[in-house]
Amino acid sequence: MKTVLVYLEKCYGCLTCSLACGAAHSSSGTITGAMQEGVPGRILVEAAGKQPVPILCRHCEGAPCVGACMTGAMQQDSTTGLVSNEGHPQACVGCWMCVMACPYGAIIQAPGARLALKCDGCPGREIPACVESCPNGALAYEEVNSFAEARRRSLAAGLVGGTAPEACGQGG
């Protein structure tokens, strides 16, 4: 199953991902339209020192937000693994139990509503808007093992070429 993964070293904090997400979820489908409609991005970028860190729902297996949801609105699709509180007969009442249960802080309040808002994986899109819009390739939509393989190959090339990151403890 593909998921959104982050190449942290490529993120410059431009917020294009968040703007594109808002646009994808707006009625206009544009960034300016989303801003006028007040549609926020569902991917958040937090600063950790000088490093911007994209934060979004991990669609956890056994998602704590699903277990915490009092109405049953937050559900996990058994086929895709995506977690969402949209498109189900049960409605979100804005009790914020999911917000408190999410270990990533990836669930926010919809502006002006008692409604939890989170990444829904961009239904109907082949590639989530955040990934598609990232100008630096910091976000990837791929299988976890493919991502890990790319990381291993990069590390191996760095070890041979003497450019391996010191943080991994392999640089000597």
Tab-separated table of N, CA, C and O in Angstrom, residues 3-4 42-44 54-60 63 65 74 76 81-84 102 104-107 117-121:
chain	number	residue	atom	x	y	z
A	3	THR	N	1.884	5.112	0.577
A	3	THR	CA	1.617	6.113	1.612
A	3	THR	C	2.495	7.337	1.360
A	3	THR	O	3.450	7.273	0.589
A	4	VAL	N	2.180	8.427	1.996
A	4	VAL	CA	2.987	9.641	1.864
A	4	VAL	C	4.148	9.545	2.852
A	4	VAL	O	3.942	9.376	4.050
A	42	ARG	N	-4.358	20.136	4.985
A	42	ARG	CA	-4.433	19.064	5.982
A	42	ARG	C	-3.060	18.470	6.266
A	42	ARG	O	-2.942	17.495	6.982
A	43	ILE	N	-2.050	19.040	5.661
A	43	ILE	CA	-0.663	18.719	5.991
A	43	ILE	C	-0.111	19.966	6.655
A	43	ILE	O	-0.320	21.081	6.184
A	44	LEU	N	0.543	19.768	7.778
A	44	LEU	CA	1.035	20.877	8.575
A	44	LEU	C	2.563	20.854	8.530
A	44	LEU	O	3.163	19.785	8.483
A	54	PRO	N	7.265	18.458	7.694
A	54	PRO	CA	5.871	18.213	7.295
A	54	PRO	C	5.246	17.152	8.194
A	54	PRO	O	5.831	16.094	8.425
A	55	ILE	N	4.064	17.458	8.690
A	55	ILE	CA	3.333	16.532	9.567
A	55	ILE	C	1.984	16.259	8.922
A	55	ILE	O	1.255	17.191	8.576
A	56	LEU	N	1.675	14.986	8.753
A	56	LEU	CA	0.358	14.627	8.245
A	56	LEU	C	-0.057	13.294	8.836
A	56	LEU	O	0.760	12.584	9.415
A	57	CYS	N	-1.308	12.987	8.684
A	57	CYS	CA	-1.851	11.737	9.220
A	57	CYS	C	-1.059	10.560	8.679
A	57	CYS	O	-0.761	10.490	7.490
A	58	ARG	N	-0.709	9.643	9.549
A	58	ARG	CA	0.030	8.437	9.162
A	58	ARG	C	-0.915	7.284	8.853
A	58	ARG	O	-0.466	6.202	8.530
A	59	HIS	N	-2.214	7.507	8.980
A	59	HIS	CA	-3.204	6.453	8.736
A	59	HIS	C	-2.746	5.169	9.439
A	59	HIS	O	-2.617	4.105	8.830
A	60	CYS	N	-2.500	5.313	10.720
A	60	CYS	CA	-1.957	4.244	11.559
A	60	CYS	C	-2.794	2.972	11.464
A	60	CYS	O	-4.020	3.024	11.404
A	63	ALA	N	-5.557	2.691	14.221
A	63	ALA	CA	-5.485	4.128	14.503
A	63	ALA	C	-6.188	4.500	15.813
A	63	ALA	O	-7.376	4.197	15.989
A	65	CYS	N	-7.216	7.321	16.755
A	65	CYS	CA	-8.325	8.263	16.535
A	65	CYS	C	-9.622	7.518	16.220
A	65	CYS	O	-10.703	7.955	16.612
A	74	MET	N	-15.066	8.438	12.615
A	74	MET	CA	-13.692	8.185	12.183
A	74	MET	C	-13.556	6.686	11.938
A	74	MET	O	-13.732	5.879	12.850
A	76	GLN	N	-11.503	3.454	9.486
A	76	GLN	CA	-10.373	3.057	8.659
A	76	GLN	C	-10.859	2.114	7.584
A	76	GLN	O	-11.488	1.091	7.876
A	81	GLY	N	-6.662	1.256	3.909
A	81	GLY	CA	-6.016	1.618	5.165
A	81	GLY	C	-6.171	3.086	5.516
A	81	GLY	O	-5.728	3.522	6.569
A	82	LEU	N	-6.789	3.863	4.643
A	82	LEU	CA	-6.967	5.288	4.907
A	82	LEU	C	-7.962	5.503	6.037
A	82	LEU	O	-8.988	4.830	6.117
A	83	VAL	N	-7.653	6.461	6.890
A	83	VAL	CA	-8.516	6.824	8.009
A	83	VAL	C	-9.191	8.141	7.672
A	83	VAL	O	-8.530	9.098	7.283
A	84	SER	N	-10.512	8.184	7.837
A	84	SER	CA	-11.241	9.411	7.536
A	84	SER	C	-12.528	9.484	8.355
A	84	SER	O	-13.104	8.464	8.722
A	102	CYS	N	-4.637	11.364	18.666
A	102	CYS	CA	-3.640	11.319	17.586
A	102	CYS	C	-2.247	11.634	18.123
A	102	CYS	O	-2.005	12.739	18.619
A	104	TYR	N	0.361	12.273	16.491
A	104	TYR	CA	1.098	13.161	15.584
A	104	TYR	C	0.545	14.587	15.555
A	104	TYR	O	1.111	15.449	14.902
A	105	GLY	N	-0.564	14.833	16.205
A	105	GLY	CA	-1.162	16.160	16.139
A	105	GLY	C	-1.614	16.494	14.733
A	105	GLY	O	-1.614	17.655	14.327
A	106	ALA	N	-1.999	15.484	13.992
A	106	ALA	CA	-2.323	15.652	12.574
A	106	ALA	C	-3.799	15.910	12.311
A	106	ALA	O	-4.212	15.992	11.157
A	107	ILE	N	-4.584	16.042	13.367
A	107	ILE	CA	-6.013	16.317	13.207
A	107	ILE	C	-6.269	17.714	13.750
A	107	ILE	O	-5.853	18.040	14.866
A	117	LEU	N	-10.723	17.725	11.089
A	117	LEU	CA	-10.213	17.770	9.726
A	117	LEU	C	-8.853	17.084	9.694
A	117	LEU	O	-7.998	17.362	10.533
A	118	LYS	N	-8.667	16.209	8.736
A	118	LYS	CA	-7.393	15.487	8.635
A	118	LYS	C	-7.168	15.022	7.215
A	118	LYS	O	-8.072	15.080	6.389
A	119	CYS	N	-5.980	14.563	6.940
A	119	CYS	CA	-5.655	14.030	5.618
A	119	CYS	C	-6.607	12.889	5.286
A	119	CYS	O	-6.833	11.992	6.097
A	120	ASP	N	-7.143	12.972	4.092
A	120	ASP	CA	-8.029	11.903	3.626
A	120	ASP	C	-7.414	11.157	2.452
A	120	ASP	O	-8.071	10.357	1.798
A	121	GLY	N	-6.152	11.446	2.165
A	121	GLY	CA	-5.468	10.763	1.073
A	121	GLY	C	-5.871	11.263	-0.304
A	121	GLY	O	-5.516	10.652	-1.304
